[in-house]
Short mmCIF file of C-alpha atoms and ligand atoms in Angstrom, two decimals:
data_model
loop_
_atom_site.label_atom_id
_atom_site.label_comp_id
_atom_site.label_asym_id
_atom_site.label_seq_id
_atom_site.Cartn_x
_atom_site.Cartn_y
_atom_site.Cartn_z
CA UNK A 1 -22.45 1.99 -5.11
CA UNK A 2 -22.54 3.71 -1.42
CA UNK A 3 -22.22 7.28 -2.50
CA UNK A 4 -25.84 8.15 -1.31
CA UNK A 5 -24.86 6.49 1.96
CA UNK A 6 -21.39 8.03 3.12
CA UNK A 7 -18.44 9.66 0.99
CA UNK A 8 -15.28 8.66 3.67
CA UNK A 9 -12.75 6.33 2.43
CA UNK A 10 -10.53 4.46 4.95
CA UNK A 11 -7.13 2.84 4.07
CA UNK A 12 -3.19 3.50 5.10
CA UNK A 13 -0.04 4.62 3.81
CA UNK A 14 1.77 1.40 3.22
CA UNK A 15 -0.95 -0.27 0.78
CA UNK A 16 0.09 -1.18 -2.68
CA UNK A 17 -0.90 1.18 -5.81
CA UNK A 18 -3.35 -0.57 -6.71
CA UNK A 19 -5.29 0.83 -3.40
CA UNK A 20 -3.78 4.08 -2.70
CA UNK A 21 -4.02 5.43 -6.95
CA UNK A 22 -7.63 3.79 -6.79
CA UNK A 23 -8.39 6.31 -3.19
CA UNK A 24 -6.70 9.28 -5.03
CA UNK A 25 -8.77 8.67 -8.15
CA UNK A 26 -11.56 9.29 -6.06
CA UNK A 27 -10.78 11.94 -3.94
CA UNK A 28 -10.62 13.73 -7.29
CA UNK A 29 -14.63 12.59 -7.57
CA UNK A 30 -14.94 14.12 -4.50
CA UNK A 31 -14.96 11.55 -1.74
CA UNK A 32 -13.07 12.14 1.47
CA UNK A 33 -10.09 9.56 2.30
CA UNK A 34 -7.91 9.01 5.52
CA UNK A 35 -4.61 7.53 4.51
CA UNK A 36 -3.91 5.98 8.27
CA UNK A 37 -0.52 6.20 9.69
CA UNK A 38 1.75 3.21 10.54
CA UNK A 39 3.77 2.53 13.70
CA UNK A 40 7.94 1.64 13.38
CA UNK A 41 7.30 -2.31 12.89
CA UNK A 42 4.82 -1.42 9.44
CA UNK A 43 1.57 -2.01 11.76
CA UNK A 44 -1.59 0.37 11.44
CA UNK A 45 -3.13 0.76 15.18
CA UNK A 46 -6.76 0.35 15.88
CA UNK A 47 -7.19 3.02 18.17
CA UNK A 48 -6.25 4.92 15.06
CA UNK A 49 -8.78 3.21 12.58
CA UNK A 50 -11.54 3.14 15.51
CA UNK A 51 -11.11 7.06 15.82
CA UNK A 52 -11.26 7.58 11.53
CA UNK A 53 -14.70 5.92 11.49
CA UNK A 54 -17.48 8.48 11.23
CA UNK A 55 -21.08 9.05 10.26
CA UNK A 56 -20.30 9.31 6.44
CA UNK A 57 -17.77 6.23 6.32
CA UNK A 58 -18.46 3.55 3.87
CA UNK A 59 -15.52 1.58 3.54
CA UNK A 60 -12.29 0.59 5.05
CA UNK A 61 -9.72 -0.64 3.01
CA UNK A 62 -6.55 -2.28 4.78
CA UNK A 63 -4.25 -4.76 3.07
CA UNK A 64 -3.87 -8.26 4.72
CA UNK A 65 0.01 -8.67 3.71
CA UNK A 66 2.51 -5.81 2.33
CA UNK A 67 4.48 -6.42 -0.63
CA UNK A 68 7.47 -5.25 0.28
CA UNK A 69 7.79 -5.52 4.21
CA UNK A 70 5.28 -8.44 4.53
CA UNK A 71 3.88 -7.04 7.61
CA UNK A 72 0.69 -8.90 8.17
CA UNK A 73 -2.09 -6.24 9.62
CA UNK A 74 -4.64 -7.69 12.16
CA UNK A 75 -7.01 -8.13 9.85
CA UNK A 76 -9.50 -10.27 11.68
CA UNK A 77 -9.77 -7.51 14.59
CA UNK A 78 -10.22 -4.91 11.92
CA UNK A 79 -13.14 -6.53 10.40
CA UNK A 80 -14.45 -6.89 13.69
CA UNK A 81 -14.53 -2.97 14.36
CA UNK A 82 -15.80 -2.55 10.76
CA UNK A 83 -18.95 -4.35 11.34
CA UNK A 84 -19.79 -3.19 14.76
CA UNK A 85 -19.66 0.14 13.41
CA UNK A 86 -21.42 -0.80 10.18
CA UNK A 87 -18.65 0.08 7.46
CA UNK A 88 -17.65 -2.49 4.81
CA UNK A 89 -14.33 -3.97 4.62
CA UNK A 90 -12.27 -4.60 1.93
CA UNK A 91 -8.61 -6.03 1.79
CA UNK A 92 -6.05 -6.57 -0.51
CA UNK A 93 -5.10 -10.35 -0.17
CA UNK A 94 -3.08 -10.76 -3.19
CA UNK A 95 0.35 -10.84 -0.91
CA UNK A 96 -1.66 -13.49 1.97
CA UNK A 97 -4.00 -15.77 0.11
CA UNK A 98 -1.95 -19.18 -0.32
CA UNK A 99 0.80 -17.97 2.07
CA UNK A 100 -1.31 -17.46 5.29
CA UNK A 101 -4.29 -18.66 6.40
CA UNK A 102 -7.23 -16.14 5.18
CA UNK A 103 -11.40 -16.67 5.95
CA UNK A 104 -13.53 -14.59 5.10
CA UNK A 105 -16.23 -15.57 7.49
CA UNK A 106 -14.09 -15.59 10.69
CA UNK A 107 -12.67 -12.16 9.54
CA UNK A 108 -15.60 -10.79 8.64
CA UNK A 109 -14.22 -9.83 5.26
CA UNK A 110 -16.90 -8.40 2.98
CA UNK A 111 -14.57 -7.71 -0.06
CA UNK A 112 -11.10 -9.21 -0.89
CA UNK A 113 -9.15 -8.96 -3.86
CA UNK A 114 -6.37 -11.47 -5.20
CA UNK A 115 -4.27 -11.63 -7.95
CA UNK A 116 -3.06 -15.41 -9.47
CA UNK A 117 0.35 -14.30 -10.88
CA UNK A 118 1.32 -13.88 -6.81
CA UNK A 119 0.78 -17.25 -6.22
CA UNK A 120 2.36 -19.18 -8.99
CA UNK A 121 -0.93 -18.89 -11.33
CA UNK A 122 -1.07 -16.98 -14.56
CA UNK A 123 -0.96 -13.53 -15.45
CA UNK A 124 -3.74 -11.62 -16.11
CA UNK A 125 -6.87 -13.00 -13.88
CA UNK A 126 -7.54 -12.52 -10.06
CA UNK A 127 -10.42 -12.13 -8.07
CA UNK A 128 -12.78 -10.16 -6.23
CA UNK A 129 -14.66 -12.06 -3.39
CA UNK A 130 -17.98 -9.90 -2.48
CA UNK A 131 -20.08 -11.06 0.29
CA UNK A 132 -23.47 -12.23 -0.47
CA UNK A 133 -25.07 -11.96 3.20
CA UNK A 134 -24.79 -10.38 6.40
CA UNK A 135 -24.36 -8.03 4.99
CA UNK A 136 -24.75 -7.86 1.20
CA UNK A 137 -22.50 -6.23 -0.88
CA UNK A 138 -23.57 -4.55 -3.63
CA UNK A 139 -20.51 -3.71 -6.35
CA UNK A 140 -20.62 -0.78 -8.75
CA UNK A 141 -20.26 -2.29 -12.68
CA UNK A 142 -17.12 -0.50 -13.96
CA UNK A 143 -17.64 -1.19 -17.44
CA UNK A 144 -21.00 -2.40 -18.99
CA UNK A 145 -21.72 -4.75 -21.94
CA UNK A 146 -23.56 -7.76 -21.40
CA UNK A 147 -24.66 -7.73 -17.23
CA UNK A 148 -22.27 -10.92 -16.72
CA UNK A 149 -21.40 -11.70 -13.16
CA UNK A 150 -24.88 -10.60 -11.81
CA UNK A 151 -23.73 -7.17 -13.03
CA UNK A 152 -20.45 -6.44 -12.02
CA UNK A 153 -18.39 -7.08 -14.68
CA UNK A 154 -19.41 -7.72 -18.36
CA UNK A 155 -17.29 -9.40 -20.95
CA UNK A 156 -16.67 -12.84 -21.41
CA UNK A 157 -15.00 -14.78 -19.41
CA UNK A 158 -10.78 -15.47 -19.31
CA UNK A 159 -11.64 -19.32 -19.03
CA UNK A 160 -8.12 -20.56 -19.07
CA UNK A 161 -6.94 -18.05 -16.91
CA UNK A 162 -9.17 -19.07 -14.35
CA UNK A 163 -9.02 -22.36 -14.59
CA UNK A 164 -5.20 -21.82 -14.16
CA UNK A 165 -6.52 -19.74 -11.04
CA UNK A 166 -8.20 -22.10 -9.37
CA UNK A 167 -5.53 -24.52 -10.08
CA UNK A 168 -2.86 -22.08 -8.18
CA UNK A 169 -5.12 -22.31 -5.33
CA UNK A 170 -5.85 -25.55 -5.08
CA UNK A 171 -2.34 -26.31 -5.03
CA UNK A 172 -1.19 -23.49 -2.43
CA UNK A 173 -3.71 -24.19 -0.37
CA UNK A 174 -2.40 -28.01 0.19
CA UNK A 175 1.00 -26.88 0.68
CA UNK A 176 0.53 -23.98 2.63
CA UNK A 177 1.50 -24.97 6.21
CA UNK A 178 4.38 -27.10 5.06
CA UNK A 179 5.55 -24.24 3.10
CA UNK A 180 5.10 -21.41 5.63
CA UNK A 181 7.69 -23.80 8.03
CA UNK A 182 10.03 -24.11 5.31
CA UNK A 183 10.28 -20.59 4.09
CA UNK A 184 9.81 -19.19 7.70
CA UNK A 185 12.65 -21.74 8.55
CA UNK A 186 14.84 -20.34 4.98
CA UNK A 187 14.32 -16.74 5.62
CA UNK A 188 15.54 -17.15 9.72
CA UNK A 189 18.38 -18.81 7.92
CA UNK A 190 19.47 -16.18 5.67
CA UNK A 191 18.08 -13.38 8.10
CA UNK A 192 20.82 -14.83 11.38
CA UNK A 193 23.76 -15.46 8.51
CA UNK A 194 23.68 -11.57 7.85
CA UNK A 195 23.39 -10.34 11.41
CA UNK A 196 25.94 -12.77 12.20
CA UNK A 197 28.60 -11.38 9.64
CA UNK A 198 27.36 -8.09 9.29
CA UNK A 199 27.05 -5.11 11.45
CA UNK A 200 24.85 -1.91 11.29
CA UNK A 201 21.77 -4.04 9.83
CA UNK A 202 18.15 -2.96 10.57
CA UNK A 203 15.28 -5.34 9.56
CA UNK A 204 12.48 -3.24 8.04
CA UNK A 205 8.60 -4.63 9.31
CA UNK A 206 7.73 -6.37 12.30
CA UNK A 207 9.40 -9.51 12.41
CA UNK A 208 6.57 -11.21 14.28
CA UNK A 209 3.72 -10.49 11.90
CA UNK A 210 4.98 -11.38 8.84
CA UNK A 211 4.75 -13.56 6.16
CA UNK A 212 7.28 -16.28 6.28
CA UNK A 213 8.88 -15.84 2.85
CA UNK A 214 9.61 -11.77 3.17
CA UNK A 215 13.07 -10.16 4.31
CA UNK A 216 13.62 -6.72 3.81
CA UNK A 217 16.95 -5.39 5.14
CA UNK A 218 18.47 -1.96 5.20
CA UNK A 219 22.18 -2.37 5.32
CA UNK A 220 23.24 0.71 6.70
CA UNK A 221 26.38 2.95 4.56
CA UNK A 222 25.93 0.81 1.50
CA UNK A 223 23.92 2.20 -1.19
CA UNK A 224 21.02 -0.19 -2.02
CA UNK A 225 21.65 -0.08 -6.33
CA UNK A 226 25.47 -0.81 -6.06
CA UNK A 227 24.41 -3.77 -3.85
CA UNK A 228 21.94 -5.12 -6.12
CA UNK A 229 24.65 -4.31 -9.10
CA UNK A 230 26.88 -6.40 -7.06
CA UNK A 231 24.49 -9.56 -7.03
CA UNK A 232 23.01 -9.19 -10.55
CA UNK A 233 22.85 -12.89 -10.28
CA UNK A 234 19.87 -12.65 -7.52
CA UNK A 235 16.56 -11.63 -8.07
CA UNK A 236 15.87 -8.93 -5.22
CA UNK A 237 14.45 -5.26 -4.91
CA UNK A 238 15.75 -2.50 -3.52
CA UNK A 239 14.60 0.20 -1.39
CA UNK A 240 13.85 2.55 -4.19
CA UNK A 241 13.21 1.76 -8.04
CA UNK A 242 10.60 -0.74 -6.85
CA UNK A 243 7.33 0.96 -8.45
CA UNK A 244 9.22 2.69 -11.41
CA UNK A 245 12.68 3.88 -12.76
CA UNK A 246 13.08 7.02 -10.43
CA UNK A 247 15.27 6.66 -7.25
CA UNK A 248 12.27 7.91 -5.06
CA UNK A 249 13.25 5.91 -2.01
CA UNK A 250 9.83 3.70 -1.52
CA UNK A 251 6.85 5.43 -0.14
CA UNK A 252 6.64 1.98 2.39
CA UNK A 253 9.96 2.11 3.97
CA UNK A 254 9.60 6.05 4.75
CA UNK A 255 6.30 5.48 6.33
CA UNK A 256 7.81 3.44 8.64
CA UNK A 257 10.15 6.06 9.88
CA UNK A 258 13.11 5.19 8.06
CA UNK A 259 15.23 8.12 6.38
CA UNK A 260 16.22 8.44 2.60
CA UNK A 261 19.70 7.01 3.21
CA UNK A 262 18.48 4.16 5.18
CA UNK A 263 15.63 3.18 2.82
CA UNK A 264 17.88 3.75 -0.52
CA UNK A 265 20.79 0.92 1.29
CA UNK A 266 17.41 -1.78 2.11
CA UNK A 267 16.86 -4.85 -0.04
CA UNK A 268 13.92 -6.99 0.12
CA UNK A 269 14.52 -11.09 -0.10
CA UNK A 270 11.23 -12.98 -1.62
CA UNK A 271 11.62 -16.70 -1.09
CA UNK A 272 9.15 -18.46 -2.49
CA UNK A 273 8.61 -22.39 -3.41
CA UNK A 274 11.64 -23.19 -5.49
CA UNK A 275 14.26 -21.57 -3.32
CA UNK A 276 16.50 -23.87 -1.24
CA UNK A 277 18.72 -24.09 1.53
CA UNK A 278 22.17 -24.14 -1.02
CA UNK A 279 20.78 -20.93 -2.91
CA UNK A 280 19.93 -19.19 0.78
CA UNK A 281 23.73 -20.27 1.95
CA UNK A 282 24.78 -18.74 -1.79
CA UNK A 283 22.75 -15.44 -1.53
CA UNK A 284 23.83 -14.68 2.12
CA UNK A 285 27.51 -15.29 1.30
CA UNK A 286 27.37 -12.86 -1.74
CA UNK A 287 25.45 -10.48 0.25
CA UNK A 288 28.45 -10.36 3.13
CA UNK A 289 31.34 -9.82 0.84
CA UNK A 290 29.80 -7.50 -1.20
CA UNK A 291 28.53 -5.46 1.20
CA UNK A 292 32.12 -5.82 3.11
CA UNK A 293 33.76 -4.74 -0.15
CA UNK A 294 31.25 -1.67 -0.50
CA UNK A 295 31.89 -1.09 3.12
CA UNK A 296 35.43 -0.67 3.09
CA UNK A 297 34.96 2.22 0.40
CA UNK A 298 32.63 3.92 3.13
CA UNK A 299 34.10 6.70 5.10
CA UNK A 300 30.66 6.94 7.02
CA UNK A 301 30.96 3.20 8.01
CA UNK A 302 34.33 3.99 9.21
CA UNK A 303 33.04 6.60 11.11
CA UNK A 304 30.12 4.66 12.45
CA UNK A 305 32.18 2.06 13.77
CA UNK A 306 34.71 4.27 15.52
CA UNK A 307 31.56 5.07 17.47
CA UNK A 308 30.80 8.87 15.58
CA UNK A 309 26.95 10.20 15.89
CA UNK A 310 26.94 10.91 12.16
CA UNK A 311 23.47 12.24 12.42
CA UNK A 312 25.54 15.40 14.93
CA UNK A 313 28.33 15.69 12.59
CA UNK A 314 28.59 19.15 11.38
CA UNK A 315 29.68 18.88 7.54
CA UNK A 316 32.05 21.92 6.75
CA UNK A 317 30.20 23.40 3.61
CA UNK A 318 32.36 25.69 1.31
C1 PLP B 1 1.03 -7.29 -6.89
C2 PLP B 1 0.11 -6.64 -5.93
C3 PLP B 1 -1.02 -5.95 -6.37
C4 PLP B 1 -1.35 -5.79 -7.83
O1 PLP B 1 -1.73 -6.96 -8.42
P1 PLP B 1 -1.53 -7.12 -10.01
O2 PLP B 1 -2.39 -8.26 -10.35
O3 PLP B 1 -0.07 -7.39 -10.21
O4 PLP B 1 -1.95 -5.83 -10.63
C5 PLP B 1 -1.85 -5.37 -5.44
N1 PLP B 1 -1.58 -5.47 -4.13
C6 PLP B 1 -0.51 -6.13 -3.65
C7 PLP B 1 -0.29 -6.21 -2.16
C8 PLP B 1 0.39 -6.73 -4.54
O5 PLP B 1 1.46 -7.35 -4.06
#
């Protein structure tokens, strides 16, 4: 809808598929796009985002929560810098609506996508919030057939979907702050119980902006699939075959700095509203002695430990 106005796209490296495949589509229709950086702890920096902004910029799109390091970006500052400099701001929320607090207004949002299945709702509905004033925000129809929703989307409606929607919300949004101290409280549990028993763990994202629920762990000389093969009892992810069935280590975890080996040995823990403090206690203990058992099957972890830079050691190739 802004092509006349500008043809830069802003966004970063860590956003979800649905964001980054959506920027490469169009850089194929010939708009320009800045994939931005991220520091060590997942984090975009402003400087950064203040310097991408140009003449021809129409929108910035930075997710509010990541899906598998649930850093939280500063999302309120960046909407801050988008409107003084007159760029629209869009952000994917469907990893921070009913888990942190998110306003529009105060954030000067003018676009935000969720999704209901990420919150306990249904498959197969979300929304897009488009601001009406200050500024307006027009939206681009991407299919026609009827002019429903003042334009932007034609077909009829997904009533039950919605209405399971709005239920979803209604229901996060009552329990959100209890549940954000109970699943912050959790995931410090199970976080301290492995860096208690184990050594040579690195937590992956910023510890500090994060939603509560997310760990994401790389356990170092343990190869991430024989872990998860080793508690096919727990529902987890691991550092690569998260976005198909290749071993690509994940795109997020390298953007953070993190090399293949370390990102292919890094789980991520989702606890969410029906996990408890037994099935923490249970997961952490599996996790221990399975990576323990992998461990001891580890020269490199022997090596570690003796104190051995493996990143100097010169492997004899014949
Ligand atoms: C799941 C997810 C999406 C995609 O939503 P779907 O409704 O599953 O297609 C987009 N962004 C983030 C951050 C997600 O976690």
């Amino acid at each position: 809808m802004y092509r006349e106005r500008g043809d830069h796209i802003i966004t970063q490296v860590t956003e979800h598929k649905a964001v980054l495949d959506t920027c490469k589509r169009l850089e194929k229709h010939g708009f320009r796009v800045t994939f931005l950086p991220v520091n060590a702890d997942g984090l975009i920096d402003l400087g950064d985002l203040a310097r991408a902004i140009d003449e021809k910029t129409i929108l910035v799109s930075i997710m509010a929560a990541n899906s598998e390091i649930g850093v939280l970006q500063p999302i309120a500052e960046i909407g801050k810098l988008c409107h003084e400099r007159g760029v629209l701001f869009h952000t994917d929320a469907v990893q921070a609506v009913g888990k942190i607090p998110v306003d529009v207004i105060a954030d000067n949002i003018d676009a935000l996508s969720l999704s209901g299945h990420k919150i306990y709702g249904p498959k197969g509905v979300g929304a897009l919030y488009v601001r009406r004033r200050n500024p307006r925000v027009q939206v681009a129809a991407q299919m026609d057939g009827g002019g429903h929703e003042r334009g932007m989307r034609s077909g009829t409606l997904n009533v039950p979907g919605i209405v399971g929607l709005g239920k979803a919300c209604e229901i996060a949004q009552a329990e959100m702050a209890s549940e954000a101290a109970r699943l912050g409280a959790l995931r410090d549990r199970l976080k301290n119980k492995l860096e208690t028993e184990l050594d040579f763990i690195h937590i992956n994202g910023s510890m500090e902006h994060r939603l509560p629920g997310n760990l994401n762990a790389s356990f170092l000389y343990v190869e991430g699939e024989s872990l998860l093969m080793g508690i096919n009892d727990v529902a987890v992810s691991s550092g690569s075959a998260c976005t198909s069935a290749s071993l690509e280590p994940s795109y997020v975890l390298k953007a953070l700095g993190l090399g293949d080996e370390v990102a292919h040995s890094s789980i991520r823990f989702g606890l969410g509203r029906f996990n408890t403090e037994a099935e923490v206690d249970y997961v952490a203990a599996k996790v221990v002695d399975i990576v323990k058992k992998l461990r001891e099957l580890s020269p490199l972890y022997e090596m570690a430990k003796e104190g051995i830079d493996l990143s100097k050691v010169q492997w004899a190739a014949h």
